[in-house]
């Protein structure tokens, strides 16, 4: 009933240029506010919704809501950035995902280039013939496609050269041990090298310390998100960040 009771919201975590600190994007993160259970983070309910299939409705809502939020920011006169929405593997299998995305974009009157979709390696493992077609349709819409938590699952390198994707997200799992843990450092270097040699973008997740930021800059990773910069923010808080960034730019 969470959807019908309007208990869901999206928070927006800034993705920042690691050098300048300017906001260059956002990731929409779902929250469930329940009167009895309080505010719940998605780790608790997404996997359950995936097993029941409810994720298809929740995911479609997130797509519509994120697109509408971009519309609202634009209507309020904010300079906007691309918003990334997480998409479950179930949405790829069971839904006309490209159709849902297209409808969300057109309802909000925004171009596909304003949207990014993050999906996990699970999508690649399911290896449905439909998947390739869906990717092609999404790309046709101008939507950016990224693999979330890259390296955490079953990194099928074979897919990286076949799929029309734009970028990878370096899992916070590996960044946690940086710069102290040698094997975490090695994995970050390897993922960064894979992204660079395949011409893919790379966003580092879970940047919590200045030492991690410095490490990523040395690796040549351009963009990061994490508590060092901001957690997920309400739409108003996020808009204030955008404004601050614009001011900095116009004073520069
Ligand atoms: P994710 O897509 O990898 O999102 C990043 C998670 O890391 C978020 O947790 C975020 O709040 C958290 N995070 C951000 N910066 C830091 C940091 O510096 N340190 C640490 N320790 N954590 C950080 P959240 O919001 O609890 O989301 C968890 C996962 O739930 C997401 O992981 C994503 O896979 C899934 N999820 C969230 N929203 C949606 C949605 O709308 N649809 C679907 N299918 N999945 C979603
Ligand atoms: Mg994500
Ligand atoms: Mg992630």
PDB file of N, CA, C and O in Angstrom, residues 10 15 26-28 58-67 70 81-89 91-92 95-105 110-121 123-124 131 133-149 163-169 201 203 205 225:
ATOM      1  N   UNK A  10      11.523  10.497  -3.014  1.00  0.00           N
ATOM      2  CA  UNK A  10      12.876  10.348  -3.546  1.00  0.00           C
ATOM      3  C   UNK A  10      13.760  11.417  -2.933  1.00  0.00           C
ATOM      4  O   UNK A  10      13.360  12.582  -2.818  1.00  0.00           O
ATOM      5  N   UNK A  15      26.078  14.292  -7.296  1.00  0.00           N
ATOM      6  CA  UNK A  15      27.295  13.724  -7.867  1.00  0.00           C
ATOM      7  C   UNK A  15      28.150  14.933  -8.210  1.00  0.00           C
ATOM      8  O   UNK A  15      27.683  15.849  -8.875  1.00  0.00           O
ATOM      9  N   UNK A  26      22.812  13.967 -10.172  1.00  0.00           N
ATOM     10  CA  UNK A  26      22.131  13.545  -8.950  1.00  0.00           C
ATOM     11  C   UNK A  26      21.737  12.093  -9.092  1.00  0.00           C
ATOM     12  O   UNK A  26      21.493  11.619 -10.200  1.00  0.00           O
ATOM     13  N   UNK A  27      21.700  11.390  -7.959  1.00  0.00           N
ATOM     14  CA  UNK A  27      21.112  10.051  -7.964  1.00  0.00           C
ATOM     15  C   UNK A  27      19.875  10.076  -7.086  1.00  0.00           C
ATOM     16  O   UNK A  27      19.924  10.515  -5.932  1.00  0.00           O
ATOM     17  N   UNK A  28      18.758   9.610  -7.644  1.00  0.00           N
ATOM     18  CA  UNK A  28      17.502   9.559  -6.891  1.00  0.00           C
ATOM     19  C   UNK A  28      17.488   8.297  -6.037  1.00  0.00           C
ATOM     20  O   UNK A  28      17.721   7.195  -6.543  1.00  0.00           O
ATOM     21  N   UNK A  58       6.754   0.120  -8.195  1.00  0.00           N
ATOM     22  CA  UNK A  58       7.560   1.099  -7.445  1.00  0.00           C
ATOM     23  C   UNK A  58       8.575   1.774  -8.373  1.00  0.00           C
ATOM     24  O   UNK A  58       8.785   2.987  -8.319  1.00  0.00           O
ATOM     25  N   UNK A  59       9.196   0.956  -9.206  1.00  0.00           N
ATOM     26  CA  UNK A  59      10.225   1.470 -10.111  1.00  0.00           C
ATOM     27  C   UNK A  59       9.639   2.437 -11.135  1.00  0.00           C
ATOM     28  O   UNK A  59      10.264   3.456 -11.462  1.00  0.00           O
ATOM     29  N   UNK A  60       8.450   2.110 -11.623  1.00  0.00           N
ATOM     30  CA  UNK A  60       7.799   2.996 -12.593  1.00  0.00           C
ATOM     31  C   UNK A  60       7.456   4.322 -11.926  1.00  0.00           C
ATOM     32  O   UNK A  60       7.602   5.403 -12.516  1.00  0.00           O
ATOM     33  N   UNK A  61       7.024   4.241 -10.658  1.00  0.00           N
ATOM     34  CA  UNK A  61       6.726   5.467  -9.915  1.00  0.00           C
ATOM     35  C   UNK A  61       7.999   6.324  -9.784  1.00  0.00           C
ATOM     36  O   UNK A  61       7.968   7.545 -10.011  1.00  0.00           O
ATOM     37  N   UNK A  62       9.133   5.672  -9.433  1.00  0.00           N
ATOM     38  CA  UNK A  62      10.381   6.411  -9.247  1.00  0.00           C
ATOM     39  C   UNK A  62      10.783   7.123 -10.549  1.00  0.00           C
ATOM     40  O   UNK A  62      11.225   8.276 -10.517  1.00  0.00           O
ATOM     41  N   UNK A  63      10.596   6.448 -11.656  1.00  0.00           N
ATOM     42  CA  UNK A  63      10.934   7.063 -12.948  1.00  0.00           C
ATOM     43  C   UNK A  63      10.064   8.289 -13.213  1.00  0.00           C
ATOM     44  O   UNK A  63      10.558   9.356 -13.590  1.00  0.00           O
ATOM     45  N   UNK A  64       8.753   8.133 -12.990  1.00  0.00           N
ATOM     46  CA  UNK A  64       7.837   9.262 -13.221  1.00  0.00           C
ATOM     47  C   UNK A  64       8.160  10.417 -12.281  1.00  0.00           C
ATOM     48  O   UNK A  64       8.225  11.578 -12.682  1.00  0.00           O
ATOM     49  N   UNK A  65       8.366  10.077 -10.990  1.00  0.00           N
ATOM     50  CA  UNK A  65       8.599  11.118  -9.987  1.00  0.00           C
ATOM     51  C   UNK A  65       9.912  11.861 -10.258  1.00  0.00           C
ATOM     52  O   UNK A  65       9.961  13.094 -10.161  1.00  0.00           O
ATOM     53  N   UNK A  66      10.968  11.150 -10.605  1.00  0.00           N
ATOM     54  CA  UNK A  66      12.254  11.815 -10.870  1.00  0.00           C
ATOM     55  C   UNK A  66      12.125  12.748 -12.073  1.00  0.00           C
ATOM     56  O   UNK A  66      12.637  13.880 -12.053  1.00  0.00           O
ATOM     57  N   UNK A  67      11.426  12.300 -13.107  1.00  0.00           N
ATOM     58  CA  UNK A  67      11.249  13.151 -14.288  1.00  0.00           C
ATOM     59  C   UNK A  67      10.424  14.391 -13.937  1.00  0.00           C
ATOM     60  O   UNK A  67      10.736  15.505 -14.367  1.00  0.00           O
ATOM     61  N   UNK A  70      12.552  16.931 -12.139  1.00  0.00           N
ATOM     62  CA  UNK A  70      13.380  17.715 -13.065  1.00  0.00           C
ATOM     63  C   UNK A  70      12.526  18.833 -13.674  1.00  0.00           C
ATOM     64  O   UNK A  70      12.951  19.989 -13.763  1.00  0.00           O
ATOM     65  N   UNK A  81      20.582  19.407 -13.576  1.00  0.00           N
ATOM     66  CA  UNK A  81      21.604  18.429 -13.950  1.00  0.00           C
ATOM     67  C   UNK A  81      20.915  17.090 -14.225  1.00  0.00           C
ATOM     68  O   UNK A  81      19.746  16.914 -13.880  1.00  0.00           O
ATOM     69  N   UNK A  82      21.632  16.190 -14.826  1.00  0.00           N
ATOM     70  CA  UNK A  82      21.056  14.882 -15.115  1.00  0.00           C
ATOM     71  C   UNK A  82      20.761  14.127 -13.826  1.00  0.00           C
ATOM     72  O   UNK A  82      21.544  14.175 -12.881  1.00  0.00           O
ATOM     73  N   UNK A  83      19.613  13.436 -13.802  1.00  0.00           N
ATOM     74  CA  UNK A  83      19.233  12.659 -12.620  1.00  0.00           C
ATOM     75  C   UNK A  83      19.289  11.170 -12.958  1.00  0.00           C
ATOM     76  O   UNK A  83      18.745  10.725 -13.972  1.00  0.00           O
ATOM     77  N   UNK A  84      19.981  10.413 -12.094  1.00  0.00           N
ATOM     78  CA  UNK A  84      20.085   8.969 -12.270  1.00  0.00           C
ATOM     79  C   UNK A  84      19.042   8.266 -11.410  1.00  0.00           C
ATOM     80  O   UNK A  84      18.868   8.603 -10.237  1.00  0.00           O
ATOM     81  N   UNK A  85      18.338   7.311 -12.010  1.00  0.00           N
ATOM     82  CA  UNK A  85      17.331   6.537 -11.291  1.00  0.00           C
ATOM     83  C   UNK A  85      17.774   5.073 -11.292  1.00  0.00           C
ATOM     84  O   UNK A  85      18.239   4.565 -12.316  1.00  0.00           O
ATOM     85  N   UNK A  86      17.651   4.429 -10.135  1.00  0.00           N
ATOM     86  CA  UNK A  86      18.000   3.008 -10.036  1.00  0.00           C
ATOM     87  C   UNK A  86      16.893   2.149 -10.630  1.00  0.00           C
ATOM     88  O   UNK A  86      15.712   2.373 -10.352  1.00  0.00           O
ATOM     89  N   UNK A  87      17.282   1.174 -11.439  1.00  0.00           N
ATOM     90  CA  UNK A  87      16.301   0.307 -12.078  1.00  0.00           C
ATOM     91  C   UNK A  87      16.629  -1.144 -11.722  1.00  0.00           C
ATOM     92  O   UNK A  87      17.772  -1.581 -11.857  1.00  0.00           O
ATOM     93  N   UNK A  88      15.633  -1.859 -11.248  1.00  0.00           N
ATOM     94  CA  UNK A  88      15.833  -3.260 -10.850  1.00  0.00           C
ATOM     95  C   UNK A  88      15.869  -4.179 -12.069  1.00  0.00           C
ATOM     96  O   UNK A  88      15.224  -3.912 -13.085  1.00  0.00           O
ATOM     97  N   UNK A  89      16.589  -5.296 -11.931  1.00  0.00           N
ATOM     98  CA  UNK A  89      16.628  -6.279 -13.023  1.00  0.00           C
ATOM     99  C   UNK A  89      15.232  -6.771 -13.364  1.00  0.00           C
ATOM    100  O   UNK A  89      14.939  -7.110 -14.508  1.00  0.00           O
ATOM    101  N   UNK A  91      12.592  -5.013 -13.559  1.00  0.00           N
ATOM    102  CA  UNK A  91      11.960  -4.082 -14.496  1.00  0.00           C
ATOM    103  C   UNK A  91      12.409  -4.353 -15.930  1.00  0.00           C
ATOM    104  O   UNK A  91      11.666  -4.115 -16.864  1.00  0.00           O
ATOM    105  N   UNK A  92      13.632  -4.854 -16.064  1.00  0.00           N
ATOM    106  CA  UNK A  92      14.123  -5.195 -17.396  1.00  0.00           C
ATOM    107  C   UNK A  92      13.425  -6.433 -17.938  1.00  0.00           C
ATOM    108  O   UNK A  92      13.187  -6.562 -19.123  1.00  0.00           O
ATOM    109  N   UNK A  95       8.844  -5.835 -17.726  1.00  0.00           N
ATOM    110  CA  UNK A  95       8.126  -4.614 -18.055  1.00  0.00           C
ATOM    111  C   UNK A  95       8.551  -4.138 -19.430  1.00  0.00           C
ATOM    112  O   UNK A  95       9.618  -4.487 -19.896  1.00  0.00           O
ATOM    113  N   UNK A  96       7.732  -3.326 -20.047  1.00  0.00           N
ATOM    114  CA  UNK A  96       8.169  -2.621 -21.245  1.00  0.00           C
ATOM    115  C   UNK A  96       8.925  -1.395 -20.735  1.00  0.00           C
ATOM    116  O   UNK A  96       8.405  -0.291 -20.693  1.00  0.00           O
ATOM    117  N   UNK A  97      10.172  -1.623 -20.317  1.00  0.00           N
ATOM    118  CA  UNK A  97      10.915  -0.572 -19.627  1.00  0.00           C
ATOM    119  C   UNK A  97      11.090   0.674 -20.497  1.00  0.00           C
ATOM    120  O   UNK A  97      10.887   1.799 -20.030  1.00  0.00           O
ATOM    121  N   UNK A  98      11.434   0.443 -21.764  1.00  0.00           N
ATOM    122  CA  UNK A  98      11.650   1.601 -22.640  1.00  0.00           C
ATOM    123  C   UNK A  98      10.358   2.414 -22.778  1.00  0.00           C
ATOM    124  O   UNK A  98      10.384   3.645 -22.777  1.00  0.00           O
ATOM    125  N   UNK A  99       9.221   1.701 -22.860  1.00  0.00           N
ATOM    126  CA  UNK A  99       7.931   2.379 -22.958  1.00  0.00           C
ATOM    127  C   UNK A  99       7.632   3.183 -21.703  1.00  0.00           C
ATOM    128  O   UNK A  99       7.149   4.324 -21.770  1.00  0.00           O
ATOM    129  N   UNK A 100       7.927   2.602 -20.535  1.00  0.00           N
ATOM    130  CA  UNK A 100       7.695   3.278 -19.253  1.00  0.00           C
ATOM    131  C   UNK A 100       8.559   4.539 -19.165  1.00  0.00           C
ATOM    132  O   UNK A 100       8.100   5.596 -18.728  1.00  0.00           O
ATOM    133  N   UNK A 101       9.809   4.406 -19.586  1.00  0.00           N
ATOM    134  CA  UNK A 101      10.732   5.543 -19.533  1.00  0.00           C
ATOM    135  C   UNK A 101      10.261   6.642 -20.491  1.00  0.00           C
ATOM    136  O   UNK A 101      10.218   7.827 -20.134  1.00  0.00           O
ATOM    137  N   UNK A 102       9.878   6.239 -21.671  1.00  0.00           N
ATOM    138  CA  UNK A 102       9.435   7.215 -22.667  1.00  0.00           C
ATOM    139  C   UNK A 102       8.204   7.967 -22.170  1.00  0.00           C
ATOM    140  O   UNK A 102       8.117   9.200 -22.295  1.00  0.00           O
ATOM    141  N   UNK A 103       7.268   7.229 -21.545  1.00  0.00           N
ATOM    142  CA  UNK A 103       6.049   7.861 -21.027  1.00  0.00           C
ATOM    143  C   UNK A 103       6.393   8.842 -19.901  1.00  0.00           C
ATOM    144  O   UNK A 103       5.832   9.939 -19.832  1.00  0.00           O
ATOM    145  N   UNK A 104       7.341   8.450 -19.023  1.00  0.00           N
ATOM    146  CA  UNK A 104       7.728   9.327 -17.907  1.00  0.00           C
ATOM    147  C   UNK A 104       8.365  10.610 -18.432  1.00  0.00           C
ATOM    148  O   UNK A 104       8.084  11.711 -17.938  1.00  0.00           O
ATOM    149  N   UNK A 105       9.209  10.466 -19.446  1.00  0.00           N
ATOM    150  CA  UNK A 105       9.864  11.642 -20.025  1.00  0.00           C
ATOM    151  C   UNK A 105       8.843  12.568 -20.680  1.00  0.00           C
ATOM    152  O   UNK A 105       8.866  13.787 -20.472  1.00  0.00           O
ATOM    153  N   UNK A 110      10.458  16.450 -20.646  1.00  0.00           N
ATOM    154  CA  UNK A 110      11.917  16.628 -20.599  1.00  0.00           C
ATOM    155  C   UNK A 110      12.570  15.648 -21.582  1.00  0.00           C
ATOM    156  O   UNK A 110      12.010  14.601 -21.891  1.00  0.00           O
ATOM    157  N   UNK A 111      13.765  15.986 -22.066  1.00  0.00           N
ATOM    158  CA  UNK A 111      14.438  15.102 -23.022  1.00  0.00           C
ATOM    159  C   UNK A 111      15.090  13.911 -22.334  1.00  0.00           C
ATOM    160  O   UNK A 111      15.395  13.969 -21.125  1.00  0.00           O
ATOM    161  N   UNK A 112      15.318  12.847 -23.076  1.00  0.00           N
ATOM    162  CA  UNK A 112      15.961  11.646 -22.538  1.00  0.00           C
ATOM    163  C   UNK A 112      17.335  11.943 -21.970  1.00  0.00           C
ATOM    164  O   UNK A 112      17.790  11.260 -21.044  1.00  0.00           O
ATOM    165  N   UNK A 113      17.994  12.958 -22.499  1.00  0.00           N
ATOM    166  CA  UNK A 113      19.355  13.274 -22.041  1.00  0.00           C
ATOM    167  C   UNK A 113      19.364  13.799 -20.595  1.00  0.00           C
ATOM    168  O   UNK A 113      20.420  13.899 -19.990  1.00  0.00           O
ATOM    169  N   UNK A 114      18.171  14.125 -20.048  1.00  0.00           N
ATOM    170  CA  UNK A 114      18.104  14.590 -18.657  1.00  0.00           C
ATOM    171  C   UNK A 114      18.099  13.422 -17.678  1.00  0.00           C
ATOM    172  O   UNK A 114      18.145  13.626 -16.472  1.00  0.00           O
ATOM    173  N   UNK A 115      18.042  12.202 -18.217  1.00  0.00           N
ATOM    174  CA  UNK A 115      17.861  11.026 -17.363  1.00  0.00           C
ATOM    175  C   UNK A 115      18.996  10.021 -17.550  1.00  0.00           C
ATOM    176  O   UNK A 115      19.518   9.844 -18.650  1.00  0.00           O
ATOM    177  N   UNK A 116      19.344   9.378 -16.424  1.00  0.00           N
ATOM    178  CA  UNK A 116      20.309   8.287 -16.469  1.00  0.00           C
ATOM    179  C   UNK A 116      19.675   7.103 -15.754  1.00  0.00           C
ATOM    180  O   UNK A 116      18.926   7.293 -14.802  1.00  0.00           O
ATOM    181  N   UNK A 117      19.930   5.905 -16.209  1.00  0.00           N
ATOM    182  CA  UNK A 117      19.444   4.722 -15.508  1.00  0.00           C
ATOM    183  C   UNK A 117      20.627   3.940 -14.969  1.00  0.00           C
ATOM    184  O   UNK A 117      21.612   3.726 -15.676  1.00  0.00           O
ATOM    185  N   UNK A 118      20.526   3.537 -13.697  1.00  0.00           N
ATOM    186  CA  UNK A 118      21.549   2.700 -13.081  1.00  0.00           C
ATOM    187  C   UNK A 118      20.963   1.316 -12.881  1.00  0.00           C
ATOM    188  O   UNK A 118      19.900   1.171 -12.296  1.00  0.00           O
ATOM    189  N   UNK A 119      21.656   0.315 -13.380  1.00  0.00           N
ATOM    190  CA  UNK A 119      21.190  -1.053 -13.156  1.00  0.00           C
ATOM    191  C   UNK A 119      22.382  -1.877 -12.704  1.00  0.00           C
ATOM    192  O   UNK A 119      23.531  -1.506 -12.946  1.00  0.00           O
ATOM    193  N   UNK A 120      22.101  -2.990 -12.026  1.00  0.00           N
ATOM    194  CA  UNK A 120      23.209  -3.802 -11.500  1.00  0.00           C
ATOM    195  C   UNK A 120      23.537  -4.922 -12.481  1.00  0.00           C
ATOM    196  O   UNK A 120      22.792  -5.183 -13.427  1.00  0.00           O
ATOM    197  N   UNK A 121      24.652  -5.572 -12.189  1.00  0.00           N
ATOM    198  CA  UNK A 121      25.132  -6.641 -13.071  1.00  0.00           C
ATOM    199  C   UNK A 121      24.124  -7.771 -13.210  1.00  0.00           C
ATOM    200  O   UNK A 121      24.171  -8.535 -14.165  1.00  0.00           O
ATOM    201  N   UNK A 123      21.216  -7.654 -14.158  1.00  0.00           N
ATOM    202  CA  UNK A 123      20.524  -7.512 -15.447  1.00  0.00           C
ATOM    203  C   UNK A 123      21.281  -8.254 -16.544  1.00  0.00           C
ATOM    204  O   UNK A 123      20.690  -8.895 -17.410  1.00  0.00           O
ATOM    205  N   UNK A 124      22.606  -8.180 -16.474  1.00  0.00           N
ATOM    206  CA  UNK A 124      23.426  -8.787 -17.515  1.00  0.00           C
ATOM    207  C   UNK A 124      23.427 -10.315 -17.397  1.00  0.00           C
ATOM    208  O   UNK A 124      23.489 -11.026 -18.389  1.00  0.00           O
ATOM    209  N   UNK A 131      16.862  -8.004 -23.363  1.00  0.00           N
ATOM    210  CA  UNK A 131      17.693  -7.006 -22.695  1.00  0.00           C
ATOM    211  C   UNK A 131      18.437  -6.123 -23.693  1.00  0.00           C
ATOM    212  O   UNK A 131      18.424  -4.902 -23.580  1.00  0.00           O
ATOM    213  N   UNK A 133      17.681  -5.485 -26.726  1.00  0.00           N
ATOM    214  CA  UNK A 133      16.757  -4.605 -27.442  1.00  0.00           C
ATOM    215  C   UNK A 133      16.353  -3.420 -26.566  1.00  0.00           C
ATOM    216  O   UNK A 133      16.298  -2.285 -27.016  1.00  0.00           O
ATOM    217  N   UNK A 134      16.073  -3.723 -25.278  1.00  0.00           N
ATOM    218  CA  UNK A 134      15.702  -2.655 -24.353  1.00  0.00           C
ATOM    219  C   UNK A 134      16.814  -1.612 -24.249  1.00  0.00           C
ATOM    220  O   UNK A 134      16.558  -0.408 -24.290  1.00  0.00           O
ATOM    221  N   UNK A 135      18.065  -2.092 -24.134  1.00  0.00           N
ATOM    222  CA  UNK A 135      19.197  -1.170 -24.070  1.00  0.00           C
ATOM    223  C   UNK A 135      19.231  -0.269 -25.303  1.00  0.00           C
ATOM    224  O   UNK A 135      19.424   0.939 -25.195  1.00  0.00           O
ATOM    225  N   UNK A 136      19.040  -0.877 -26.441  1.00  0.00           N
ATOM    226  CA  UNK A 136      19.097  -0.112 -27.693  1.00  0.00           C
ATOM    227  C   UNK A 136      17.981   0.937 -27.722  1.00  0.00           C
ATOM    228  O   UNK A 136      18.208   2.087 -28.109  1.00  0.00           O
ATOM    229  N   UNK A 137      16.770   0.532 -27.285  1.00  0.00           N
ATOM    230  CA  UNK A 137      15.640   1.478 -27.278  1.00  0.00           C
ATOM    231  C   UNK A 137      15.905   2.637 -26.325  1.00  0.00           C
ATOM    232  O   UNK A 137      15.619   3.796 -26.642  1.00  0.00           O
ATOM    233  N   UNK A 138      16.468   2.310 -25.147  1.00  0.00           N
ATOM    234  CA  UNK A 138      16.731   3.360 -24.156  1.00  0.00           C
ATOM    235  C   UNK A 138      17.769   4.335 -24.692  1.00  0.00           C
ATOM    236  O   UNK A 138      17.668   5.557 -24.529  1.00  0.00           O
ATOM    237  N   UNK A 139      18.767   3.787 -25.337  1.00  0.00           N
ATOM    238  CA  UNK A 139      19.829   4.624 -25.880  1.00  0.00           C
ATOM    239  C   UNK A 139      19.277   5.544 -26.969  1.00  0.00           C
ATOM    240  O   UNK A 139      19.665   6.702 -27.090  1.00  0.00           O
ATOM    241  N   UNK A 140      18.372   4.972 -27.738  1.00  0.00           N
ATOM    242  CA  UNK A 140      17.685   5.721 -28.786  1.00  0.00           C
ATOM    243  C   UNK A 140      16.974   6.958 -28.203  1.00  0.00           C
ATOM    244  O   UNK A 140      16.916   8.005 -28.820  1.00  0.00           O
ATOM    245  N   UNK A 141      16.454   6.794 -26.974  1.00  0.00           N
ATOM    246  CA  UNK A 141      15.753   7.901 -26.304  1.00  0.00           C
ATOM    247  C   UNK A 141      16.732   8.962 -25.802  1.00  0.00           C
ATOM    248  O   UNK A 141      16.319  10.017 -25.328  1.00  0.00           O
ATOM    249  N   UNK A 142      18.030   8.659 -25.836  1.00  0.00           N
ATOM    250  CA  UNK A 142      19.029   9.623 -25.361  1.00  0.00           C
ATOM    251  C   UNK A 142      19.369   9.438 -23.891  1.00  0.00           C
ATOM    252  O   UNK A 142      20.134  10.216 -23.318  1.00  0.00           O
ATOM    253  N   UNK A 143      18.801   8.396 -23.278  1.00  0.00           N
ATOM    254  CA  UNK A 143      19.013   8.145 -21.848  1.00  0.00           C
ATOM    255  C   UNK A 143      20.415   7.576 -21.633  1.00  0.00           C
ATOM    256  O   UNK A 143      20.896   6.766 -22.421  1.00  0.00           O
ATOM    257  N   UNK A 144      21.079   8.007 -20.539  1.00  0.00           N
ATOM    258  CA  UNK A 144      22.409   7.484 -20.231  1.00  0.00           C
ATOM    259  C   UNK A 144      22.291   6.201 -19.412  1.00  0.00           C
ATOM    260  O   UNK A 144      21.426   6.104 -18.547  1.00  0.00           O
ATOM    261  N   UNK A 145      23.146   5.241 -19.686  1.00  0.00           N
ATOM    262  CA  UNK A 145      23.043   3.927 -19.037  1.00  0.00           C
ATOM    263  C   UNK A 145      24.324   3.601 -18.271  1.00  0.00           C
ATOM    264  O   UNK A 145      25.415   3.643 -18.828  1.00  0.00           O
ATOM    265  N   UNK A 146      24.165   3.264 -16.979  1.00  0.00           N
ATOM    266  CA  UNK A 146      25.337   2.957 -16.161  1.00  0.00           C
ATOM    267  C   UNK A 146      25.156   1.667 -15.382  1.00  0.00           C
ATOM    268  O   UNK A 146      24.049   1.334 -14.957  1.00  0.00           O
ATOM    269  N   UNK A 147      26.259   0.979 -15.163  1.00  0.00           N
ATOM    270  CA  UNK A 147      26.237  -0.219 -14.321  1.00  0.00           C
ATOM    271  C   UNK A 147      26.609   0.180 -12.893  1.00  0.00           C
ATOM    272  O   UNK A 147      27.690   0.707 -12.646  1.00  0.00           O
ATOM    273  N   UNK A 148      25.670  -0.068 -11.979  1.00  0.00           N
ATOM    274  CA  UNK A 148      25.829   0.294 -10.569  1.00  0.00           C
ATOM    275  C   UNK A 148      26.669  -0.763  -9.848  1.00  0.00           C
ATOM    276  O   UNK A 148      26.671  -1.926 -10.254  1.00  0.00           O
ATOM    277  N   UNK A 149      27.352  -0.356  -8.790  1.00  0.00           N
ATOM    278  CA  UNK A 149      28.083  -1.293  -7.926  1.00  0.00           C
ATOM    279  C   UNK A 149      28.977  -2.220  -8.737  1.00  0.00           C
ATOM    280  O   UNK A 149      29.053  -3.427  -8.469  1.00  0.00           O
ATOM    281  N   UNK A 163      27.456  -4.289 -24.776  1.00  0.00           N
ATOM    282  CA  UNK A 163      26.304  -3.459 -24.433  1.00  0.00           C
ATOM    283  C   UNK A 163      26.556  -1.973 -24.700  1.00  0.00           C
ATOM    284  O   UNK A 163      27.666  -1.482 -24.478  1.00  0.00           O
ATOM    285  N   UNK A 164      25.531  -1.292 -25.152  1.00  0.00           N
ATOM    286  CA  UNK A 164      25.691   0.135 -25.442  1.00  0.00           C
ATOM    287  C   UNK A 164      25.560   0.976 -24.177  1.00  0.00           C
ATOM    288  O   UNK A 164      24.622   1.751 -24.039  1.00  0.00           O
ATOM    289  N   UNK A 165      26.487   0.800 -23.232  1.00  0.00           N
ATOM    290  CA  UNK A 165      26.390   1.575 -22.000  1.00  0.00           C
ATOM    291  C   UNK A 165      27.381   2.735 -22.008  1.00  0.00           C
ATOM    292  O   UNK A 165      28.328   2.750 -22.784  1.00  0.00           O
ATOM    293  N   UNK A 166      27.137   3.692 -21.102  1.00  0.00           N
ATOM    294  CA  UNK A 166      27.968   4.899 -21.060  1.00  0.00           C
ATOM    295  C   UNK A 166      28.965   4.896 -19.921  1.00  0.00           C
ATOM    296  O   UNK A 166      30.000   5.526 -20.004  1.00  0.00           O
ATOM    297  N   UNK A 167      28.595   4.245 -18.801  1.00  0.00           N
ATOM    298  CA  UNK A 167      29.487   4.380 -17.659  1.00  0.00           C
ATOM    299  C   UNK A 167      29.355   3.291 -16.622  1.00  0.00           C
ATOM    300  O   UNK A 167      28.427   2.473 -16.650  1.00  0.00           O
ATOM    301  N   UNK A 168      30.309   3.300 -15.688  1.00  0.00           N
ATOM    302  CA  UNK A 168      30.321   2.366 -14.565  1.00  0.00           C
ATOM    303  C   UNK A 168      30.291   3.170 -13.282  1.00  0.00           C
ATOM    304  O   UNK A 168      30.765   4.309 -13.239  1.00  0.00           O
ATOM    305  N   UNK A 169      29.753   2.544 -12.237  1.00  0.00           N
ATOM    306  CA  UNK A 169      29.865   3.145 -10.909  1.00  0.00           C
ATOM    307  C   UNK A 169      30.743   2.241 -10.059  1.00  0.00           C
ATOM    308  O   UNK A 169      30.457   1.046  -9.915  1.00  0.00           O
ATOM    309  N   UNK A 201      32.499   6.229 -18.821  1.00  0.00           N
ATOM    310  CA  UNK A 201      32.582   7.152 -17.702  1.00  0.00           C
ATOM    311  C   UNK A 201      32.717   6.362 -16.405  1.00  0.00           C
ATOM    312  O   UNK A 201      32.420   5.172 -16.359  1.00  0.00           O
ATOM    313  N   UNK A 203      31.954   6.864 -12.090  1.00  0.00           N
ATOM    314  CA  UNK A 203      31.532   7.630 -10.918  1.00  0.00           C
ATOM    315  C   UNK A 203      31.865   6.794  -9.692  1.00  0.00           C
ATOM    316  O   UNK A 203      31.502   5.617  -9.627  1.00  0.00           O
ATOM    317  N   UNK A 205      31.375   5.823  -5.827  1.00  0.00           N
ATOM    318  CA  UNK A 205      30.338   5.942  -4.805  1.00  0.00           C
ATOM    319  C   UNK A 205      30.937   5.817  -3.420  1.00  0.00           C
ATOM    320  O   UNK A 205      31.930   5.116  -3.241  1.00  0.00           O
ATOM    321  N   UNK A 225      30.367  10.585  -5.527  1.00  0.00           N
ATOM    322  CA  UNK A 225      29.265  10.956  -4.642  1.00  0.00           C
ATOM    323  C   UNK A 225      29.521  10.295  -3.302  1.00  0.00           C
ATOM    324  O   UNK A 225      30.165   9.245  -3.238  1.00  0.00           O
TER     325      UNK A 225
END
